[in-house]
Tab-separated table of C-alpha atoms and ligand atoms in Angstrom:
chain	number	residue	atom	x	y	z
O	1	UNK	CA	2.121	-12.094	10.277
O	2	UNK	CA	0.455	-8.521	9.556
O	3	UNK	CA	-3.101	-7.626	9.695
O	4	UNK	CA	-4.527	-5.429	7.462
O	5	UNK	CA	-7.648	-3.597	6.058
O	6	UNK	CA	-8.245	-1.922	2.860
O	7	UNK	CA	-10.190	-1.878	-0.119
O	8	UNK	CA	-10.558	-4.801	-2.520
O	9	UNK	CA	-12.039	-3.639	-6.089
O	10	UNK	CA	-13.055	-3.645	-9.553
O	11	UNK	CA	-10.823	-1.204	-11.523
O	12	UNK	CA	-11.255	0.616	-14.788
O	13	UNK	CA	-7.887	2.205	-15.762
O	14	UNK	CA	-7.044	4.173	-18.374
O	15	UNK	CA	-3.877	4.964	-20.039
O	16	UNK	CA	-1.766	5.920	-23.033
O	17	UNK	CA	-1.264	1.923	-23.397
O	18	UNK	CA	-4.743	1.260	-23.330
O	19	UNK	CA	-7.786	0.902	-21.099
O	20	UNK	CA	-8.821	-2.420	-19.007
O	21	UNK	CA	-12.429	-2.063	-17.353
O	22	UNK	CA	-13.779	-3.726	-14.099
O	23	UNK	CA	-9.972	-5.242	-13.936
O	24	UNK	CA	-9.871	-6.697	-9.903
O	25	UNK	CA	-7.573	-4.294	-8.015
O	26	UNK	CA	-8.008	-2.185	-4.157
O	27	UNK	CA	-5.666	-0.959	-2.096
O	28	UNK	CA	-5.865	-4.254	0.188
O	29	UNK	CA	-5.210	-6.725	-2.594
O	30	UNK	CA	-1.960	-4.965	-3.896
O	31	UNK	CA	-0.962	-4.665	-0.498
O	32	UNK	CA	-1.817	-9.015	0.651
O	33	UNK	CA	-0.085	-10.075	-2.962
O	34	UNK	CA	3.578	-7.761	-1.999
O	35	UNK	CA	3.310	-9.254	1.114
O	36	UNK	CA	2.978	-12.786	0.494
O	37	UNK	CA	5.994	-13.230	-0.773
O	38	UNK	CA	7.615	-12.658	2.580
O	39	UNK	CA	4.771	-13.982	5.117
O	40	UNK	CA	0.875	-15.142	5.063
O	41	UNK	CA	-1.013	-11.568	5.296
O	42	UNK	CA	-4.578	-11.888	7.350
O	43	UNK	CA	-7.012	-9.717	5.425
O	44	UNK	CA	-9.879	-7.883	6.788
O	45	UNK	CA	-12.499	-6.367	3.959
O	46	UNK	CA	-15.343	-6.244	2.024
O	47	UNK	CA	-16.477	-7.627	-1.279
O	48	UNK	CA	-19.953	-7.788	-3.034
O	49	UNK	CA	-22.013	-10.347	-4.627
O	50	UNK	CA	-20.861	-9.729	-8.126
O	51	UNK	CA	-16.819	-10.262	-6.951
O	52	UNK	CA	-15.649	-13.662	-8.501
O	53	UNK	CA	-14.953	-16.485	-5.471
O	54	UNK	CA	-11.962	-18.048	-8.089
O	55	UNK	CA	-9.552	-14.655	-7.069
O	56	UNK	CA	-10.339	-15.495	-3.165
O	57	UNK	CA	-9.316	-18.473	-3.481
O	58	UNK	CA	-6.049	-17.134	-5.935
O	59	UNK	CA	-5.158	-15.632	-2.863
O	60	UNK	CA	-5.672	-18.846	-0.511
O	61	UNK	CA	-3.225	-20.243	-2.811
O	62	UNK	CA	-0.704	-17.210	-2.654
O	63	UNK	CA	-0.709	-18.064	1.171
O	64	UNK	CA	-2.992	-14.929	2.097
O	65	UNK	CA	-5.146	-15.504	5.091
O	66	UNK	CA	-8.932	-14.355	3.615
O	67	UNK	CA	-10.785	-15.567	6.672
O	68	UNK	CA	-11.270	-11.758	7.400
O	69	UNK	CA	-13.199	-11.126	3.843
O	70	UNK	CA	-16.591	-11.062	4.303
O	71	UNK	CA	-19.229	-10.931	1.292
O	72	UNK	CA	-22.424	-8.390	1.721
O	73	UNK	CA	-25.410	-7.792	-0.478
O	74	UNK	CA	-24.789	-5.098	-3.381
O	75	UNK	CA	-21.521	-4.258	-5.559
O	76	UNK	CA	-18.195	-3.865	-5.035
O	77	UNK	CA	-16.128	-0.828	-4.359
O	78	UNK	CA	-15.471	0.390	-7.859
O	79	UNK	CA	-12.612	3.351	-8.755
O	80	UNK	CA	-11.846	4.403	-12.064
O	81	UNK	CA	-8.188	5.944	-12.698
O	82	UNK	CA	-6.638	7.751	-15.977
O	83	UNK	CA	-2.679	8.746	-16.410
O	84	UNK	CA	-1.867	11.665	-18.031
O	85	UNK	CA	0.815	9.944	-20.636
O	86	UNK	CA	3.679	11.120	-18.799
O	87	UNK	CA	2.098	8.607	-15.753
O	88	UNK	CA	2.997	12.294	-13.325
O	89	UNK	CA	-0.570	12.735	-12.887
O	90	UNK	CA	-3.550	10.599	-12.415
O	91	UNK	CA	-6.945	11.500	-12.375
O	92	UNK	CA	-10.144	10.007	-10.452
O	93	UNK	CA	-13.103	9.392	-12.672
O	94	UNK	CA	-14.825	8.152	-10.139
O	95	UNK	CA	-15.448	6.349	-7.020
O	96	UNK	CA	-18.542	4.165	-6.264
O	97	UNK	CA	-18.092	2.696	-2.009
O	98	UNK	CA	-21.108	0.266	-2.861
O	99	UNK	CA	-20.513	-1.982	0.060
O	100	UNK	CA	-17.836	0.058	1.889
O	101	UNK	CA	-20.621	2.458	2.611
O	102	UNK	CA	-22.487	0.307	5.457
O	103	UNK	CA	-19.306	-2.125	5.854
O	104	UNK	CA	-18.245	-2.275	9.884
O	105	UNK	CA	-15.244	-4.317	10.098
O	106	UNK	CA	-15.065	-6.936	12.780
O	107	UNK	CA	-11.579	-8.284	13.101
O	108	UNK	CA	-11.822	-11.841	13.626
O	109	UNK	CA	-10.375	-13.136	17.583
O	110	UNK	CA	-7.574	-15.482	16.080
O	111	UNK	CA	-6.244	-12.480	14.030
O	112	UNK	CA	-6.217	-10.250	17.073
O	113	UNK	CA	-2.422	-11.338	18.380
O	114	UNK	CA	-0.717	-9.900	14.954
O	115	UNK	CA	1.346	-6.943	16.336
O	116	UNK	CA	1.920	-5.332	12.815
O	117	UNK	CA	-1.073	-3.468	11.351
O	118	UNK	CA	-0.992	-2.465	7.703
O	119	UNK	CA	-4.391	0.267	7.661
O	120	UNK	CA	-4.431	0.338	3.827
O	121	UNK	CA	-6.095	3.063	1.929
O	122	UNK	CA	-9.647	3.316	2.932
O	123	UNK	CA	-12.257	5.260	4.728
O	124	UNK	CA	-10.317	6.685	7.689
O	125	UNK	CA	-13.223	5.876	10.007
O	126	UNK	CA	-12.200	2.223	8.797
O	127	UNK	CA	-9.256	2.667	9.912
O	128	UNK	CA	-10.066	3.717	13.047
O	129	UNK	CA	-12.256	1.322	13.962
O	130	UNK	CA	-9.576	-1.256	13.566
O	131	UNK	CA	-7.530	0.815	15.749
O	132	UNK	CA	-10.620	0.911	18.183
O	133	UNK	CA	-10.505	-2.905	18.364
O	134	UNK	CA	-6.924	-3.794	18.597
O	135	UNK	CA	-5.723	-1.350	21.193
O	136	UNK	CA	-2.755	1.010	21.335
O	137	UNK	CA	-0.420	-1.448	21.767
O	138	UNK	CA	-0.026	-2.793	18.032
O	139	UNK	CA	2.545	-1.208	14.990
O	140	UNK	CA	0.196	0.659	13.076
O	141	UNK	CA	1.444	1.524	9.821
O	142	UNK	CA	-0.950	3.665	7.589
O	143	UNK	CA	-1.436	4.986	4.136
O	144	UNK	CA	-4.381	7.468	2.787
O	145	UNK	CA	-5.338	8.885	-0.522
O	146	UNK	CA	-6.200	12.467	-1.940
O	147	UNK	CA	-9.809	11.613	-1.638
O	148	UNK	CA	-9.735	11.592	2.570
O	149	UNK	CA	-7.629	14.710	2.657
O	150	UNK	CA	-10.254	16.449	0.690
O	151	UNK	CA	-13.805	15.244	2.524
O	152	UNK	CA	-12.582	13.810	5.933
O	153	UNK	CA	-9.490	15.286	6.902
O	154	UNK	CA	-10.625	15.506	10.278
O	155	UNK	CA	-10.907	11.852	10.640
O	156	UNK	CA	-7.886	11.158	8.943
O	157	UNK	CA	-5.827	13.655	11.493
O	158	UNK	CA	-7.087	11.313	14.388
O	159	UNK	CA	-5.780	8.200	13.176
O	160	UNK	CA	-1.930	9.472	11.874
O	161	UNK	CA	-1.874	10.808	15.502
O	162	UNK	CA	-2.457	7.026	16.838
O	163	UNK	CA	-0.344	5.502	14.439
O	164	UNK	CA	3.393	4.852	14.423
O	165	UNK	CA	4.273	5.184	10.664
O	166	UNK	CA	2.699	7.015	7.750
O	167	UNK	CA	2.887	5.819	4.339
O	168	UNK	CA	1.879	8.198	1.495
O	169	UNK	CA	3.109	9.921	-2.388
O	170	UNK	CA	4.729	13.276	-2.619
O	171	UNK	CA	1.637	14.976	-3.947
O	172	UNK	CA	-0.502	13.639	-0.589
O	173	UNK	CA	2.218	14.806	1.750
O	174	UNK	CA	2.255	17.928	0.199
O	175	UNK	CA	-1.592	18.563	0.182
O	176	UNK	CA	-2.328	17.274	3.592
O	177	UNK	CA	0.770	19.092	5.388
O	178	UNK	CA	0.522	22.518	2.813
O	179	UNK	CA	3.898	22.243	2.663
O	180	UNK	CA	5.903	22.373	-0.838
O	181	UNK	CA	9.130	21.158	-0.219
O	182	UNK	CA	9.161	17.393	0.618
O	183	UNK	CA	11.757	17.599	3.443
O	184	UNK	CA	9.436	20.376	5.232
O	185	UNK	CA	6.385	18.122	4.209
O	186	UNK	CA	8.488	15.309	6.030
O	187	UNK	CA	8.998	17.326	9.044
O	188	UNK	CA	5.634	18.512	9.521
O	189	UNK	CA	4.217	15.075	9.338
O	190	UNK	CA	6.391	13.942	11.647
O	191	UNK	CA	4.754	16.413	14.097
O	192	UNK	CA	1.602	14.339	14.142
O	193	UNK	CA	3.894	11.945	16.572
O	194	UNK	CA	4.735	8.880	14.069
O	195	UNK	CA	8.028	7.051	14.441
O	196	UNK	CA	8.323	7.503	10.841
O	197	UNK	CA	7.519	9.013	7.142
O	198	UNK	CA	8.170	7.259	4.211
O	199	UNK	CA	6.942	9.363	1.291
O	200	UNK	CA	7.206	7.772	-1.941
O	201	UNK	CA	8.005	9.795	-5.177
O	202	UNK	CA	7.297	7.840	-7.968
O	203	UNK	CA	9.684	7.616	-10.786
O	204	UNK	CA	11.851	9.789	-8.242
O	205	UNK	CA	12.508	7.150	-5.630
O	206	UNK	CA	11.263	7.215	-1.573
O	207	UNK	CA	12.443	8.848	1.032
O	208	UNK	CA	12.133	8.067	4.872
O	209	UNK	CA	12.127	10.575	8.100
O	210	UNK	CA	13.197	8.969	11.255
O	211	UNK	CA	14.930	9.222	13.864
O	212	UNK	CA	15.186	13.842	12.959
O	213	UNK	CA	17.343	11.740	9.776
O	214	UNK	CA	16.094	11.743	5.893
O	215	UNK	CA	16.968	8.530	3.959
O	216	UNK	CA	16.355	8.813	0.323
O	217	UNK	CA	16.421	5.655	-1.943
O	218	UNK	CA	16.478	5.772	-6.275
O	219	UNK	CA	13.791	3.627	-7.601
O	220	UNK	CA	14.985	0.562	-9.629
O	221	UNK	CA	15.032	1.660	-13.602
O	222	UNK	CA	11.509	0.094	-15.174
O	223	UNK	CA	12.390	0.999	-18.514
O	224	UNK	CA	8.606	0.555	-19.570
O	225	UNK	CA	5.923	1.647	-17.293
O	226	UNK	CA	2.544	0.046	-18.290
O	227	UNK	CA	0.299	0.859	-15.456
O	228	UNK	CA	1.636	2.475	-11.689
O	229	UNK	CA	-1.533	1.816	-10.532
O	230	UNK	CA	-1.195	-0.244	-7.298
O	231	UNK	CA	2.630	1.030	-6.939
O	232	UNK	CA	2.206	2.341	-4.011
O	233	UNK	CA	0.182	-0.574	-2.022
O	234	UNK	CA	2.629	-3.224	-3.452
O	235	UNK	CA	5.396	-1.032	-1.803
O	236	UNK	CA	3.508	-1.079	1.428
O	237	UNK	CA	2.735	-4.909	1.599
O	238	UNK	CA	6.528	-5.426	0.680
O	239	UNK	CA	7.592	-2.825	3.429
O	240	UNK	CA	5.442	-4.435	5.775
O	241	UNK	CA	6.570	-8.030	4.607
O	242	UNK	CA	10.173	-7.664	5.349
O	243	UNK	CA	9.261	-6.077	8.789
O	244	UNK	CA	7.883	-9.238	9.720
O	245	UNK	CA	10.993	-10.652	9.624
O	246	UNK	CA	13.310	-8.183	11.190
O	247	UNK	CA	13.660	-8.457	15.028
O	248	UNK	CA	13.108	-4.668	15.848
O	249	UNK	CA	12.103	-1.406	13.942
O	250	UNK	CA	15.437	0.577	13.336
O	251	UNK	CA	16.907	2.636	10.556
O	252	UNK	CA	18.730	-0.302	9.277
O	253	UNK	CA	15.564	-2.211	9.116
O	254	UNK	CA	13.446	0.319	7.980
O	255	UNK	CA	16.093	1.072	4.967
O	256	UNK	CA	15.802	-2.923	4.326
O	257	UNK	CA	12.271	-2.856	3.987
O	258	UNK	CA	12.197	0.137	1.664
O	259	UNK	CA	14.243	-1.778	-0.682
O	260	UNK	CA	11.605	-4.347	-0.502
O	261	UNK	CA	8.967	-1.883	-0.960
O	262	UNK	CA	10.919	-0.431	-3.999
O	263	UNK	CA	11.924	-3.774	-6.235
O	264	UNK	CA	8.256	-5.356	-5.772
O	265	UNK	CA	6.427	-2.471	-6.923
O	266	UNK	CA	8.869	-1.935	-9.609
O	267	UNK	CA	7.327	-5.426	-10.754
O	268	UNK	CA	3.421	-4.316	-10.056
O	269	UNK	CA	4.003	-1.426	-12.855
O	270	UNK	CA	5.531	-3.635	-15.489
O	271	UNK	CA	1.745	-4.858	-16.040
O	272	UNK	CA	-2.660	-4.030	-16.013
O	273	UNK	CA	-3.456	-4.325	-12.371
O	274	UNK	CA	-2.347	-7.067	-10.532
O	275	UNK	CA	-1.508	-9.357	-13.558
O	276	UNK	CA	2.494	-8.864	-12.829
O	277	UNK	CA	2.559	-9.109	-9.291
O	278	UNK	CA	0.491	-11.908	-8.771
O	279	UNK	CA	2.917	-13.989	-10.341
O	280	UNK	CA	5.793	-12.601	-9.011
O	281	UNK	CA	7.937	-15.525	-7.243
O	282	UNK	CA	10.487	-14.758	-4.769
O	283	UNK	CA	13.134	-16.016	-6.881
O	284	UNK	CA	12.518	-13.162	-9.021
O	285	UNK	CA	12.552	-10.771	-6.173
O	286	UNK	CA	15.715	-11.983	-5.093
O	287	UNK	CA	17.477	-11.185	-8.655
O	288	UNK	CA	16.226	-7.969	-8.628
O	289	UNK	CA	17.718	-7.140	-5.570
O	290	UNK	CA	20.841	-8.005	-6.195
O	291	UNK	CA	20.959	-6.199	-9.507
O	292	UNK	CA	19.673	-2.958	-7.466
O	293	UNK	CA	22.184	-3.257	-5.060
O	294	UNK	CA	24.844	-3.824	-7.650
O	295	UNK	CA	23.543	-0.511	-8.993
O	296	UNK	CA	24.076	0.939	-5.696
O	297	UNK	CA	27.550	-0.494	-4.909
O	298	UNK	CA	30.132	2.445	-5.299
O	299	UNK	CA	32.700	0.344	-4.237
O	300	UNK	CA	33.238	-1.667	-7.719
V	401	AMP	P1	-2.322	3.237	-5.715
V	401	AMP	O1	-2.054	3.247	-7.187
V	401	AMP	O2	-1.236	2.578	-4.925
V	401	AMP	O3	-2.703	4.577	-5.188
V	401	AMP	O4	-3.607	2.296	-5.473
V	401	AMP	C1	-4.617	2.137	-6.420
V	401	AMP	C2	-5.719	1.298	-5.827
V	401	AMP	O5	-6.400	2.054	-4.823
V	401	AMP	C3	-6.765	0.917	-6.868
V	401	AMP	O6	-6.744	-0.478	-7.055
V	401	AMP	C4	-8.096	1.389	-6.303
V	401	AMP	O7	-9.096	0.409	-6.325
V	401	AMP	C5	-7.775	1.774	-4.878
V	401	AMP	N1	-8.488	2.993	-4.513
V	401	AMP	C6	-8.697	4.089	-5.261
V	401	AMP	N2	-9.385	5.024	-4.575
V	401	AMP	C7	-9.616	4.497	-3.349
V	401	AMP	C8	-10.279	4.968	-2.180
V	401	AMP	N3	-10.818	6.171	-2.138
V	401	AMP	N4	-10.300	4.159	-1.088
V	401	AMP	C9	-9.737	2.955	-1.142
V	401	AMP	N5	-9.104	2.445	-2.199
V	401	AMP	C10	-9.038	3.198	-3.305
């Protein structure tokens, strides 16, 4: 099973097909509803007084472990998001911690066996306390957002070098490695010593670096987009959900769980928030894939 922190939030999001406040959303709760489909995720985060107990237990029910979740005084973290109407660009209206600013995550002893770590988007000195308490001997896959780059990229510098894979969008690579071209961005991320980049690229696909070897993969065709947001978490907690079932980390693997990290977000943007993905059964999944790799088969 993985282990993973990130944030769990209220949402306002804003875009040409509408606007949906205080919708519940975080980088952590994309991430645990991908990956239940494939295993039982074992969260470890935050939530206020005003977040509702019913979507807690939702998640019991999805098969995510929430023992990790604690509850603290004051509100929780709150983002607000707006698309340009092309979806390329998204804009932060703003960002409220609330109870991420005092939170100090204590991961519980029975999660502390879980080898693979998913450190979701959040504070990097999250992060790295969670690195602090399992050890160096655990996977650590990561992902970050624009925000870190810009007022702790120090921080965030020290935990890529721990981990062993990075996680992030085109635009992130670009601005945290100054690089334009996304194969040199690859490279120079690579240089930070992770096994592996996967950068994702929107409506352009993902691509992976590993191994000195670039694997680039088409996104399946969501002929209407009605909100990315979450996209890229859902890919991670997919990614991270097939890993748990493959035997050892290799390109063929790694390629496998891109797939997975490519048909369930293409689900998470076919709704508001979560709405989609929370309902998405593994039967579902499994027709997907097939239809994307019948896309993919040249040999018809
Ligand atoms: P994504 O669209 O994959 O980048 O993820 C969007 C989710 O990230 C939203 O549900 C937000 O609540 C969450 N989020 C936005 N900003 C931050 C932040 N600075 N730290 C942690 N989570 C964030």
């Amino acid at each position: 099973m993985s282990l993973s922190i990130g944030s769990i939030a209220f949402d306002t999001i804003e875009n040409v097909h509408g606007k949906r406040e205080r919708i519940v959303g975080g980088s952590l709760t994309y991430y645990a509803y991908a990956a239940s489909l494939f295993e039982n995720p074992k969260l470890v985060g935050v939530v206020g007084e005003d977040f509702p107990q019913e979507i807690i237990e939702e998640m019991e029910e999805r098969g995510i472990d929430t023992r990790g979740i604690v509850r603290e005084k004051g509100k929780t973290f709150f983002w607000a998001g707006k698309y340009s109407d092309d979806f390329l660009e998204r804009e932060t209206i703003s960002t409220e911690l609330n109870v991420f600013e005092q939170f100090d995550p204590k991961i519980p002893d029975f999660y502390k066996d879980e080898n693979n770590v998913f450190l979701a988007n959040i504070a990097p000195s999250l992060q790295e306390k969670v690195m602090e308490q399992l050890g160096e001997n655990k996977f650590y896959v990561m992902d970050t957002m624009n925000l870190w780059i810009n007022i702790d990229r120090e921080g965030l510098e020290k935990v890529i070098r721990k981990a062993d894979g990075i996680i992030l969008n085109d635009e992130e690579a670009r601005m945290l490695t100054g690089k334009s071209y996304i194969y040199d961005a690859a490279k120079a991320l690579k240089e930070y010593g992770v096994k592996f980049v996967l950068i994702k690229k929107g409506e352009n696909g993902s691509m992976l670096y590993f191994n000195n070897k670039f694997t680039v993969i088409p996104p399946y065709p969501v002929e209407t987009v009605i909100d990315p947001t979450g996209a890229g978490d859902s890919y991670g907690g997919a990614f991270m959900g097939f890993l748990e079932e493959a035997e050892e980390i290799n390109e063929k693997t790694l390629k496998r769980a891109m797939v997975y990290g490519t048909i369930v977000s293409s689900f998470t943007i076919e709704d508001f928030g979560t709405e989609r993905l929370k309902k998405l059964t593994r039967k579902e999944f499994e027709k997907r894939f097939k239809d994307y790799a019948e896309m993919l088969n040249f040999n018809i």
